[in-house]
Amino acid sequence: MWLGPEEVLLAGALWVTERANPFFLLQRRRGHGKGGGLTGLLVGTLDVVLDSSARVAPYRILHQTQDSQVYWAVACGSSRKEITKHWEWLENNLLQTLSIFDNEEDITTFVKGKIHGIIAEENKNEQPQNEEDPGKFKEAELKMRKQFGMPEVEKLVNYYSCSYWKGRVPRQGWLYLTVNHLCFYSFLLGKEVTLVIQWVDVTQLEKNATLLFPECIKVSTRDSELYFSMFLNINETFKLMEQLANIAMRQLLDNESFLQDKSLPKPRRPLKNISALKRDLDARAKNECYRATFRLPKDECLDGHTDCTLWTPFNKMHIPGQMFVSNNYICFASRAEEACHLIIPLREVTIVEKADSSSVLPSPLSISTKSKMTFFFANLKDRDFLVQRISDFLQRTPSKKPCGIDREWKCNVADPSSEEVPELPSSSPLAVSPTSALSHRPVSFCAGQVPTASQGLLKLFRRNSEELSGPKGAKEKMKEESWNIHFFEYGRGMCMYRTAKTRELVQKGIPENLRGELWLLFSGAWNEMVTHPGYYADLVEKSMGRYNLATEEIERDLHRSMPEHPAFQNELGIAALRRVLTAYAFRNPTIGYCQAMNIVTSVLLLYCNEEEAFWLLVALCERMLPDYYNTRVVGALVDQGIFEELTREYLPQLSEKMQDLGVISTISLSWFLTLFLSVMPFESAVVIVDCFFYEGIKFILQVSLAILDANMDKLLQCCDEGEAMTILGRYLDNVVNRQSVSPPIPHLHALLTSGDDPPLEIDIFELIKTSYEKFGNLKADDIEQMRFKQRLKVIQSLEDTAKKSVVRAVSADIGFSMEELEELYVVFKAKYLMSCYWGNNRAAAARRDQSLPYLEQYRIDVEQFTELFISLTPWACGAHTPVLAARLFRLLDENRDSLINFKEFVTGMSGMYHGDLTEKLKVLYKLHLPPALNPEETESALEATSYFTEDVTTEVSPFVSELDICLHCESQETQEDKGRRNENGPDKEEKGTSPQDYRYYLRMWAKEKENKKETIKDLPKMSQEQFIELCKTLYNMFSEDPVEQELYHAIATVASLLLRIGEVGKKFSNRPTRKSEDCKANNTQDPVSEEESPTSEQSQNSAVEQQPQADHEDKATTDTQREKTQQENQTLGDGSGEGQSSPLQLLSDDETKDDMSMSSYSMVSTGSLQCEDIADDTVLVGCEGSSAAARYGSTIDTDWSISFEQILASMLTETALVNYFEKKVNILQKIKDQKKVERQFSSSSDYELSSVSG
């Protein structure tokens, strides 16, 4: 590439001049290319350690003048070809011009100007696809691709200089962090180290310091532990590694691949050596932190932040902190953690104005809202720019007033059905079930018909007036008054000042009348509700009467949701719960419905109307408790790991005991998933929910620690898990809320309270106070950091469980050992994942369904299967291998969806690796019959159909026909069964697509479970075309074998023999009736396309089954052919290859031996058949002529056929063939070799490939 001219003082240092003229030098880097000796090793080491390879390519061109000692670098190249192209351009275009100049300064000025012009022109051409990545970074990315064999779609995020500890020796080199891989390269004095690790394989990332390893990063995989140290900025590197590993875990969890944010604003000034991807990831991290801090919607993106002060009227102070501005919100966070938080939605803003600056209050900014609140910010560094950004965002804010904004908070949102409803994306395909429990309730969701559309269930089921008028009622009114005073001082609604005072009030319990309002406020659900008016009502309408697996699970759990509460002992509460859960299942099909959602939602419905409960559920499932409510409850398992870690830190003496008993894994899921609602009396648990909506998961963890701490003495004396669970169950049953004005609800777990002594009651508010006193120093940021660490561990553990489950499921039917199956699973899964981030819209890379069994979740297409087949097959066929792979794929893909799962994959592999000669030949035989053999692969497929005499008038679905001749063909199937199956085929297939017909799946499952023992007699016969394809495969298969001469001789002998057998067998199968039918069929039937006409083997199969009388004749034919085979085997054994009474003309053994080139095999003709150059391409030519008409006339002997028994018997006569198919091949070694080839690593002698540029 051309370089902007740079001054070089010492042109000869570390460089060798190869070509020169009066104005330019072409130089090569010492140590690059062959030779180099010690100097080359030293230079190579310096290049890697000092990263000169990113700036100095192995070749360069310098500009010089005769009298000057200064040189100018004008071009560099990664290869001799590239640099020679530049050199020739200079010689052809500049040398003659430069010789005219008299002044050397003018020469240099002209050259520099010319080079700058070339570079400008190149940049102009590349501008559209060029990102803002700096030049040096692009050079490093190109170097990474060449060094590690990565495709262009693999993007480099950043690279760092560091040391990799190999044993106790540090290897200085470069760490490259790409979207999907961690790579390291080092070259020291001829010793090369190359590492490539997929992020999906990382099980642990730690930053620690030990005596042996100074501050280092430890990367753990299932197989190894790697240590990297000596970073210039270890914190930045570790943070980026965490982000990339987290993206990989998301991919494993829900198949979400990384997509770069193209809308990211460009920096105002160029950022040195920071890629666009690195900026993208940094922006993502800031966005996630911003959204989590202020509980904002998931699509909110931070635009920027600045230091400032906020005037707080409640304490008359200017509080220092940071202002955050995003598309729809202005937020403020004080430096002191709990001093003040503020959220101002732009939809509420009416005026933004710059106030006059003063020495006391520099650069003030005033923001007024619709609720008559005014906020004063000061000490803003770039106030004008900030006001402009806020103004821009305000202009984009919809002018339409969302419903409920100007209402009192205690009032409910207007009827959503009256609002204009946006068009929603269609949900997953669902069938309407007339028998569904939903379909007979076509109640329109509006306030007039459904009371729960406007108010919570508690208001509908009024409390006992005695409780309200007693001391509890007085206490409740005092709480309400405290909150009203707080609202007066700190504001009400989204723009409330949130301070330590707010948290104190929450800890004392939220009054029942305010509970729904404050839950919406603190969770951030209010923001999503007012910006999506009518969304819930529209979802309810769309989901009404619809049926899928989630709705069935919902129906099953409806009556288990707080059955002790009167609100859910009647249809009103049950119907509301059904609507909310079903609407969410349609909003988020990935989650659908998970157990425990019903319990949480039922409590939300007590205090909120349906729409509010729906948006609170959205906030819970998608933001506050991420990944909790999916099929594998990953989020709950992650927080369980955090709980175990915190127990070790805060309660070390109890931690070991709890681990031994295995209690934590049991209690944490029930506590976390239902927020204590299922294990604690309702009146107490709802106070936990109050604090949770304000504090988040931090509060649940600290209360859990407080519960363990309170029971520590008893737990330390426990002998088993049951005893520990009983102790904790009794304790939680007796956590009471003496301030509750609701009538006590019987708690189902109270049965655990037994014994003579009355139980000791624990006040919920005392428990909360204790939790803050002892464990209140937990930080939300620390918990997020621990979540990342545990997420790696949990997801990798789940992947290991999945692997074991899959291996166990397939091991019974497969010949591979457990170890071999596990290795094959790793390779298979890696190939699938590679398609997700390197594939181009492949079907396998589509979102995988987590609800499917583990065996079905990873599936590969034919292209990926071919790559695996080529590297793992014991039958290497050279250029013919991809053809064989495609045939095996079609054979394995029984459901014709162009994807195969792991079981199908190992079934195909096992057929080639295990079993005796007969089993392996059966696989090979099937690969040359439909459906494995594509009719288009043979040259005369049209003639193959005319071999069959029967006019098959019944239209048979391709799916059914192919199944009939597939692996599990049942010879016992009668003619009537066959006809019925053909007629009902399409209906059955259509029926199978309905989720209601579980009986169909059960029948299919039972059928798969049946032991279908296939005998060699079940295999259909092979036509002449198919036999030619088989011979072609065998000739390719033996081309690289050590004893290929023997194998070629053997297969030539066997092929000659089988052609004669087929010729003899033809005489027995030719009947006069059949000939007349042939003539009639040929005269009356027009040729049809390959798609419309049945393939040759399908027709043959139909012929065999539709003419029972032919079976006896075929048996007689087979017996006669066997006798003939024995006679001919004997004839061949005697050495006389030519049959005297046969029209076949074969090459003799001597002629075969003389053909040493093996590029084509012996010419074989059967009267009208010639096989030319069968090892390369099968060309079938008639004897009468070579025209197209002759080729597609009667060149193929359509009456000729051969059976599997005849092929097997012939093969057994040749020892070389028997030995070839019975030799054992170690698949583990193949897998090991495949992993090496997976990345095209540079060898140590080729290390200079890394020294590339541009």
Tab-separated table of C-alpha atoms in Angstrom, residues 627-981:
chain	number	residue	atom	x	y	z
A	627	ASP	CA	-33.466	-14.635	32.306
A	628	TYR	CA	-35.363	-15.770	35.415
A	629	TYR	CA	-38.476	-16.970	33.671
A	630	ASN	CA	-37.139	-19.037	30.793
A	631	THR	CA	-37.137	-22.807	30.357
A	632	ARG	CA	-33.824	-23.194	32.188
A	633	VAL	CA	-34.313	-20.422	34.833
A	634	VAL	CA	-30.777	-19.257	34.059
A	635	GLY	CA	-31.187	-15.921	35.845
A	636	ALA	CA	-32.295	-17.591	39.084
A	637	LEU	CA	-29.358	-20.019	38.887
A	638	VAL	CA	-26.992	-17.071	38.349
A	639	ASP	CA	-28.311	-15.258	41.409
A	640	GLN	CA	-28.168	-18.538	43.340
A	641	GLY	CA	-24.440	-18.614	42.559
A	642	ILE	CA	-24.141	-15.018	43.799
A	643	PHE	CA	-25.987	-16.019	46.987
A	644	GLU	CA	-23.518	-18.856	47.571
A	645	GLU	CA	-20.605	-16.476	47.014
A	646	LEU	CA	-22.062	-13.902	49.423
A	647	THR	CA	-22.673	-16.629	51.998
A	648	ARG	CA	-18.984	-17.556	51.819
A	649	GLU	CA	-18.042	-13.911	52.296
A	650	TYR	CA	-20.481	-12.854	55.032
A	651	LEU	CA	-21.272	-16.181	56.775
A	652	PRO	CA	-18.114	-18.271	56.291
A	653	GLN	CA	-18.819	-20.631	59.189
A	654	LEU	CA	-22.251	-21.469	57.759
A	655	SER	CA	-21.245	-21.609	54.123
A	656	GLU	CA	-19.432	-24.948	54.230
A	657	LYS	CA	-22.265	-26.573	56.166
A	658	MET	CA	-24.850	-25.314	53.683
A	659	GLN	CA	-22.793	-26.640	50.790
A	660	ASP	CA	-22.547	-30.067	52.418
A	661	LEU	CA	-26.298	-30.154	52.988
A	662	GLY	CA	-27.045	-28.834	49.476
A	663	VAL	CA	-29.627	-26.447	50.878
A	664	ILE	CA	-28.791	-23.231	49.041
A	665	SER	CA	-29.680	-24.629	45.622
A	666	THR	CA	-33.065	-25.730	46.992
A	667	ILE	CA	-34.077	-22.611	48.867
A	668	SER	CA	-32.778	-19.950	46.530
A	669	LEU	CA	-34.947	-20.940	43.551
A	670	SER	CA	-38.176	-20.875	45.558
A	671	TRP	CA	-37.196	-17.646	47.315
A	672	PHE	CA	-35.945	-15.738	44.269
A	673	LEU	CA	-38.403	-16.884	41.587
A	674	THR	CA	-41.487	-15.925	43.605
A	675	LEU	CA	-39.910	-13.057	45.613
A	676	PHE	CA	-40.752	-14.954	48.865
A	677	LEU	CA	-44.472	-14.916	47.953
A	678	SER	CA	-44.675	-18.724	48.004
A	679	VAL	CA	-42.708	-19.284	51.231
A	680	MET	CA	-43.860	-16.420	53.473
A	681	PRO	CA	-47.311	-15.229	54.621
A	682	PHE	CA	-48.796	-12.943	51.980
A	683	GLU	CA	-49.014	-9.825	54.222
A	684	SER	CA	-45.274	-10.095	54.967
A	685	ALA	CA	-44.100	-11.097	51.503
A	686	VAL	CA	-45.774	-8.097	49.896
A	687	VAL	CA	-43.536	-5.807	51.997
A	688	ILE	CA	-40.553	-7.674	50.518
A	689	VAL	CA	-41.978	-6.890	47.073
A	690	ASP	CA	-42.232	-3.176	48.045
A	691	CYS	CA	-38.526	-3.020	48.827
A	692	PHE	CA	-37.614	-5.150	45.808
A	693	PHE	CA	-39.212	-2.719	43.367
A	694	TYR	CA	-37.184	0.097	44.929
A	695	GLU	CA	-33.839	-1.657	45.478
A	696	GLY	CA	-33.831	-4.490	42.956
A	697	ILE	CA	-32.249	-7.939	43.440
A	698	LYS	CA	-29.798	-6.479	45.972
A	699	PHE	CA	-32.597	-6.414	48.551
A	700	ILE	CA	-33.651	-10.040	47.943
A	701	LEU	CA	-30.048	-11.173	48.469
A	702	GLN	CA	-29.566	-9.198	51.677
A	703	VAL	CA	-32.853	-10.466	53.174
A	704	SER	CA	-31.835	-14.041	52.271
A	705	LEU	CA	-28.540	-13.549	54.093
A	706	ALA	CA	-30.386	-12.114	57.095
A	707	ILE	CA	-32.656	-15.198	57.220
A	708	LEU	CA	-29.661	-17.563	57.178
A	709	ASP	CA	-27.916	-15.449	59.810
A	710	ALA	CA	-30.955	-15.570	62.105
A	711	ASN	CA	-31.048	-19.379	61.878
A	712	MET	CA	-27.296	-19.992	61.922
A	713	ASP	CA	-27.085	-21.891	65.235
A	714	LYS	CA	-29.890	-24.274	64.306
A	715	LEU	CA	-28.576	-24.827	60.796
A	716	LEU	CA	-25.075	-25.678	62.065
A	717	GLN	CA	-26.595	-28.521	64.104
A	718	CYS	CA	-28.580	-29.993	61.185
A	719	CYS	CA	-27.801	-33.503	59.988
A	720	ASP	CA	-29.475	-33.489	56.579
A	721	GLU	CA	-31.158	-31.289	53.993
A	722	GLY	CA	-34.693	-32.101	55.149
A	723	GLU	CA	-34.017	-30.901	58.691
A	724	ALA	CA	-32.488	-27.635	57.416
A	725	MET	CA	-35.445	-27.037	55.108
A	726	THR	CA	-37.884	-27.614	57.966
A	727	ILE	CA	-36.068	-25.065	60.167
A	728	LEU	CA	-36.101	-22.418	57.443
A	729	GLY	CA	-39.713	-23.226	56.509
A	730	ARG	CA	-40.913	-22.761	60.093
A	731	TYR	CA	-39.011	-19.508	60.401
A	732	LEU	CA	-40.504	-18.047	57.211
A	733	ASP	CA	-44.021	-19.208	58.140
A	734	ASN	CA	-43.817	-17.106	61.249
A	735	VAL	CA	-42.618	-13.868	59.672
A	736	VAL	CA	-45.637	-11.679	60.364
A	737	ASN	CA	-46.828	-8.200	59.403
A	738	ARG	CA	-48.699	-6.846	62.416
A	739	GLN	CA	-49.501	-3.597	60.592
A	740	SER	CA	-51.431	-5.197	57.733
A	741	VAL	CA	-55.028	-4.043	57.359
A	742	SER	CA	-55.908	-7.010	55.125
A	743	PRO	CA	-57.645	-9.975	56.742
A	744	PRO	CA	-55.105	-12.745	57.405
A	745	ILE	CA	-54.821	-15.227	54.560
A	746	PRO	CA	-54.074	-18.840	55.570
A	747	HIS	CA	-50.569	-19.784	54.487
A	748	LEU	CA	-50.169	-23.211	52.884
A	749	HIS	CA	-46.710	-23.741	54.388
A	750	ALA	CA	-48.044	-23.315	57.947
A	751	LEU	CA	-48.339	-27.107	58.104
A	752	LEU	CA	-44.590	-27.151	58.748
A	753	THR	CA	-45.169	-25.465	62.088
A	754	SER	CA	-45.478	-28.356	64.474
A	755	GLY	CA	-44.408	-29.175	67.979
A	756	ASP	CA	-45.560	-28.358	71.495
A	757	ASP	CA	-43.891	-24.970	71.882
A	758	PRO	CA	-45.706	-22.046	70.282
A	759	PRO	CA	-43.684	-20.663	67.370
A	760	LEU	CA	-41.693	-17.479	67.777
A	761	GLU	CA	-43.087	-14.732	65.565
A	762	ILE	CA	-40.704	-12.516	63.611
A	763	ASP	CA	-41.796	-9.047	62.566
A	764	ILE	CA	-41.161	-8.428	58.866
A	765	PHE	CA	-40.055	-4.835	59.492
A	766	GLU	CA	-37.513	-5.989	62.074
A	767	LEU	CA	-36.174	-8.530	59.571
A	768	ILE	CA	-35.818	-5.805	56.931
A	769	LYS	CA	-34.120	-3.461	59.398
A	770	THR	CA	-31.656	-6.197	60.414
A	771	SER	CA	-30.880	-6.970	56.784
A	772	TYR	CA	-29.939	-3.329	56.146
A	773	GLU	CA	-27.855	-3.100	59.310
A	774	LYS	CA	-25.822	-6.248	58.656
A	775	PHE	CA	-25.768	-6.577	54.873
A	776	GLY	CA	-26.783	-3.128	53.602
A	777	ASN	CA	-23.316	-2.450	52.189
A	778	LEU	CA	-24.032	-4.632	49.153
A	779	LYS	CA	-23.625	-2.566	45.984
A	780	ALA	CA	-25.681	-2.972	42.811
A	781	ASP	CA	-22.536	-2.603	40.669
A	782	ASP	CA	-20.796	-5.399	42.575
A	783	ILE	CA	-23.810	-7.649	42.093
A	784	GLU	CA	-23.783	-6.995	38.327
A	785	GLN	CA	-20.081	-7.905	38.251
A	786	MET	CA	-20.800	-11.120	40.157
A	787	ARG	CA	-23.702	-11.851	37.829
A	788	PHE	CA	-21.328	-11.874	34.879
A	789	LYS	CA	-18.958	-14.290	36.599
A	790	GLN	CA	-21.770	-16.625	37.615
A	791	ARG	CA	-23.453	-16.416	34.211
A	792	LEU	CA	-20.336	-17.875	32.602
A	793	LYS	CA	-20.319	-20.710	35.096
A	794	VAL	CA	-24.063	-21.439	34.916
A	795	ILE	CA	-24.398	-21.399	31.131
A	796	GLN	CA	-21.315	-23.548	30.635
A	797	SER	CA	-22.634	-25.949	33.265
A	798	LEU	CA	-25.965	-26.127	31.417
A	799	GLU	CA	-24.107	-26.742	28.150
A	800	ASP	CA	-22.195	-29.602	29.794
A	801	THR	CA	-25.483	-31.040	31.064
A	802	ALA	CA	-26.944	-30.749	27.573
A	803	LYS	CA	-23.930	-32.528	26.108
A	804	LYS	CA	-24.234	-35.401	28.575
A	805	SER	CA	-27.968	-35.687	27.950
A	806	VAL	CA	-27.513	-35.808	24.193
A	807	VAL	CA	-24.651	-38.303	24.407
A	808	ARG	CA	-26.679	-40.561	26.714
A	809	ALA	CA	-29.683	-40.318	24.408
A	810	VAL	CA	-27.773	-41.458	21.326
A	811	SER	CA	-25.191	-43.817	22.867
A	812	ALA	CA	-27.533	-46.836	22.968
A	813	ASP	CA	-27.951	-46.994	19.187
A	814	ILE	CA	-24.494	-45.842	18.087
A	815	GLY	CA	-21.238	-47.770	17.974
A	816	PHE	CA	-19.094	-44.886	19.236
A	817	SER	CA	-17.819	-44.789	22.817
A	818	MET	CA	-18.998	-42.064	25.226
A	819	GLU	CA	-15.694	-40.237	24.864
A	820	GLU	CA	-15.915	-40.296	21.076
A	821	LEU	CA	-19.517	-39.091	21.167
A	822	GLU	CA	-18.604	-36.193	23.458
A	823	GLU	CA	-15.803	-35.132	21.142
A	824	LEU	CA	-18.101	-35.404	18.125
A	825	TYR	CA	-20.706	-33.294	19.937
A	826	VAL	CA	-18.133	-30.572	20.597
A	827	VAL	CA	-17.131	-30.525	16.923
A	828	PHE	CA	-20.771	-30.587	15.772
A	829	LYS	CA	-21.775	-27.737	18.097
A	830	ALA	CA	-18.725	-25.665	17.100
A	831	LYS	CA	-19.689	-26.029	13.448
A	832	TYR	CA	-23.233	-24.858	14.221
A	833	LEU	CA	-22.027	-21.852	16.222
A	834	MET	CA	-19.584	-20.940	13.482
A	835	SER	CA	-22.486	-20.753	11.058
A	836	CYS	CA	-24.249	-18.355	13.429
A	837	TYR	CA	-21.493	-15.753	13.311
A	838	TRP	CA	-19.809	-16.516	9.988
A	839	GLY	CA	-22.700	-17.900	7.951
A	840	ASN	CA	-24.733	-15.916	5.454
A	841	ASN	CA	-28.447	-16.354	6.211
A	842	ARG	CA	-28.146	-20.096	6.587
A	843	ALA	CA	-31.168	-22.007	7.820
A	844	ALA	CA	-29.096	-23.496	10.646
A	845	ALA	CA	-28.257	-20.029	11.915
A	846	ALA	CA	-31.923	-19.198	12.407
A	847	ARG	CA	-33.097	-18.664	15.964
A	848	ARG	CA	-33.029	-22.024	17.653
A	849	ASP	CA	-36.019	-23.083	19.678
A	850	GLN	CA	-35.079	-23.448	23.335
A	851	SER	CA	-38.260	-25.415	23.990
A	852	LEU	CA	-37.024	-28.266	21.806
A	853	PRO	CA	-35.142	-31.179	23.376
A	854	TYR	CA	-31.382	-30.680	23.633
A	855	LEU	CA	-30.915	-33.139	20.769
A	856	GLU	CA	-32.824	-30.887	18.356
A	857	GLN	CA	-31.421	-27.497	19.369
A	858	TYR	CA	-28.226	-27.635	17.322
A	859	ARG	CA	-28.738	-28.547	13.670
A	860	ILE	CA	-26.483	-28.118	10.662
A	861	ASP	CA	-27.114	-27.744	6.970
A	862	VAL	CA	-25.568	-29.574	4.031
A	863	GLU	CA	-22.690	-27.123	3.638
A	864	GLN	CA	-21.598	-27.500	7.257
A	865	PHE	CA	-22.131	-31.260	7.117
A	866	THR	CA	-19.914	-31.461	4.043
A	867	GLU	CA	-17.114	-29.630	5.872
A	868	LEU	CA	-17.349	-32.077	8.787
A	869	PHE	CA	-17.669	-35.095	6.487
A	870	ILE	CA	-14.530	-34.169	4.541
A	871	SER	CA	-12.470	-33.908	7.725
A	872	LEU	CA	-13.906	-36.947	9.557
A	873	THR	CA	-14.823	-39.572	6.980
A	874	PRO	CA	-12.692	-42.727	6.708
A	875	TRP	CA	-13.724	-42.883	3.033
A	876	ALA	CA	-11.693	-40.083	1.479
A	877	CYS	CA	-12.674	-39.796	-2.168
A	878	GLY	CA	-10.660	-36.765	-3.225
A	879	ALA	CA	-12.690	-34.360	-5.343
A	880	HIS	CA	-15.617	-36.806	-5.179
A	881	THR	CA	-15.916	-36.472	-1.353
A	882	PRO	CA	-18.348	-33.489	-1.365
A	883	VAL	CA	-20.639	-35.448	-3.703
A	884	LEU	CA	-20.625	-38.386	-1.294
A	885	ALA	CA	-21.238	-36.020	1.646
A	886	ALA	CA	-24.277	-34.512	-0.084
A	887	ARG	CA	-25.694	-37.988	-0.710
A	888	LEU	CA	-25.214	-39.052	2.901
A	889	PHE	CA	-26.864	-35.814	4.035
A	890	ARG	CA	-29.935	-36.540	1.888
A	891	LEU	CA	-30.062	-40.059	3.281
A	892	LEU	CA	-29.924	-38.817	6.895
A	893	ASP	CA	-32.356	-35.928	6.403
A	894	GLU	CA	-35.489	-38.033	6.707
A	895	ASN	CA	-37.862	-35.136	7.398
A	896	ARG	CA	-36.579	-33.197	4.382
A	897	ASP	CA	-36.054	-29.881	6.215
A	898	SER	CA	-32.466	-29.556	4.919
A	899	LEU	CA	-31.118	-29.763	8.492
A	900	ILE	CA	-29.834	-32.706	10.513
A	901	ASN	CA	-29.439	-33.001	14.262
A	902	PHE	CA	-26.631	-34.593	16.226
A	903	LYS	CA	-28.193	-38.052	16.348
A	904	GLU	CA	-28.601	-38.154	12.587
A	905	PHE	CA	-25.033	-36.919	12.182
A	906	VAL	CA	-23.458	-39.608	14.393
A	907	THR	CA	-25.706	-42.258	12.843
A	908	GLY	CA	-24.174	-41.458	9.484
A	909	MET	CA	-20.641	-41.377	10.904
A	910	SER	CA	-21.157	-44.639	12.788
A	911	GLY	CA	-22.238	-46.395	9.613
A	912	MET	CA	-18.796	-45.713	8.145
A	913	TYR	CA	-16.760	-46.444	11.284
A	914	HIS	CA	-18.500	-49.372	12.963
A	915	GLY	CA	-19.931	-52.720	12.032
A	916	ASP	CA	-18.599	-55.442	9.783
A	917	LEU	CA	-18.056	-55.408	6.050
A	918	THR	CA	-21.753	-56.037	5.390
A	919	GLU	CA	-22.919	-53.044	7.438
A	920	LYS	CA	-20.414	-50.673	5.836
A	921	LEU	CA	-21.296	-51.874	2.350
A	922	LYS	CA	-24.976	-51.376	3.140
A	923	VAL	CA	-24.276	-47.705	3.878
A	924	LEU	CA	-22.265	-47.346	0.694
A	925	TYR	CA	-24.992	-49.152	-1.266
A	926	LYS	CA	-27.718	-46.841	0.066
A	927	LEU	CA	-25.643	-43.808	-0.899
A	928	HIS	CA	-26.179	-44.795	-4.521
A	929	LEU	CA	-29.954	-45.249	-4.327
A	930	PRO	CA	-32.650	-42.586	-3.991
A	931	PRO	CA	-33.135	-40.486	-1.913
A	932	ALA	CA	-29.367	-40.271	-1.374
A	933	LEU	CA	-28.619	-40.384	-5.091
A	934	ASN	CA	-30.030	-37.320	-6.746
A	935	PRO	CA	-31.442	-38.208	-10.202
A	936	GLU	CA	-29.751	-35.114	-11.601
A	937	GLU	CA	-26.358	-36.615	-10.742
A	938	THR	CA	-26.723	-39.303	-13.387
A	939	GLU	CA	-26.584	-38.447	-17.059
A	940	SER	CA	-29.487	-40.576	-18.235
A	941	ALA	CA	-32.041	-40.246	-15.472
A	942	LEU	CA	-34.880	-39.978	-18.006
A	943	GLU	CA	-34.197	-43.437	-19.360
A	944	ALA	CA	-34.199	-44.883	-15.858
A	945	THR	CA	-37.934	-44.263	-15.547
A	946	SER	CA	-38.730	-46.245	-18.677
A	947	TYR	CA	-37.272	-49.369	-17.022
A	948	PHE	CA	-40.431	-49.749	-14.977
A	949	THR	CA	-43.538	-51.023	-16.684
A	950	GLU	CA	-46.240	-50.083	-14.181
A	951	ASP	CA	-48.222	-46.944	-14.802
A	952	VAL	CA	-48.355	-45.468	-11.336
A	953	THR	CA	-51.507	-43.390	-11.484
A	954	THR	CA	-51.837	-42.762	-7.742
A	955	GLU	CA	-50.253	-39.446	-6.895
A	956	VAL	CA	-47.801	-40.103	-4.124
A	957	SER	CA	-46.340	-37.335	-2.000
A	958	PRO	CA	-42.551	-37.150	-2.403
A	959	PHE	CA	-42.140	-37.308	1.355
A	960	VAL	CA	-43.983	-40.614	1.681
A	961	SER	CA	-42.390	-42.181	-1.383
A	962	GLU	CA	-38.898	-41.441	-0.221
A	963	LEU	CA	-39.641	-42.747	3.239
A	964	ASP	CA	-40.782	-46.008	1.730
A	965	ILE	CA	-37.358	-46.637	0.243
A	966	CYS	CA	-35.389	-45.088	3.074
A	967	LEU	CA	-33.382	-46.735	5.831
A	968	HIS	CA	-36.396	-48.093	7.674
A	969	CYS	CA	-38.320	-49.610	4.774
A	970	GLU	CA	-40.681	-52.237	6.106
A	971	SER	CA	-40.950	-55.289	3.909
A	972	GLN	CA	-44.016	-56.515	5.833
A	973	GLU	CA	-46.156	-53.598	4.567
A	974	THR	CA	-49.072	-54.967	2.542
A	975	GLN	CA	-50.447	-53.612	-0.699
A	976	GLU	CA	-53.554	-52.218	1.049
A	977	ASP	CA	-51.467	-50.479	3.719
A	978	LYS	CA	-49.310	-48.987	1.016
A	979	GLY	CA	-52.283	-47.603	-0.873
A	980	ARG	CA	-53.850	-46.188	2.254
A	981	ARG	CA	-50.565	-44.577	3.232
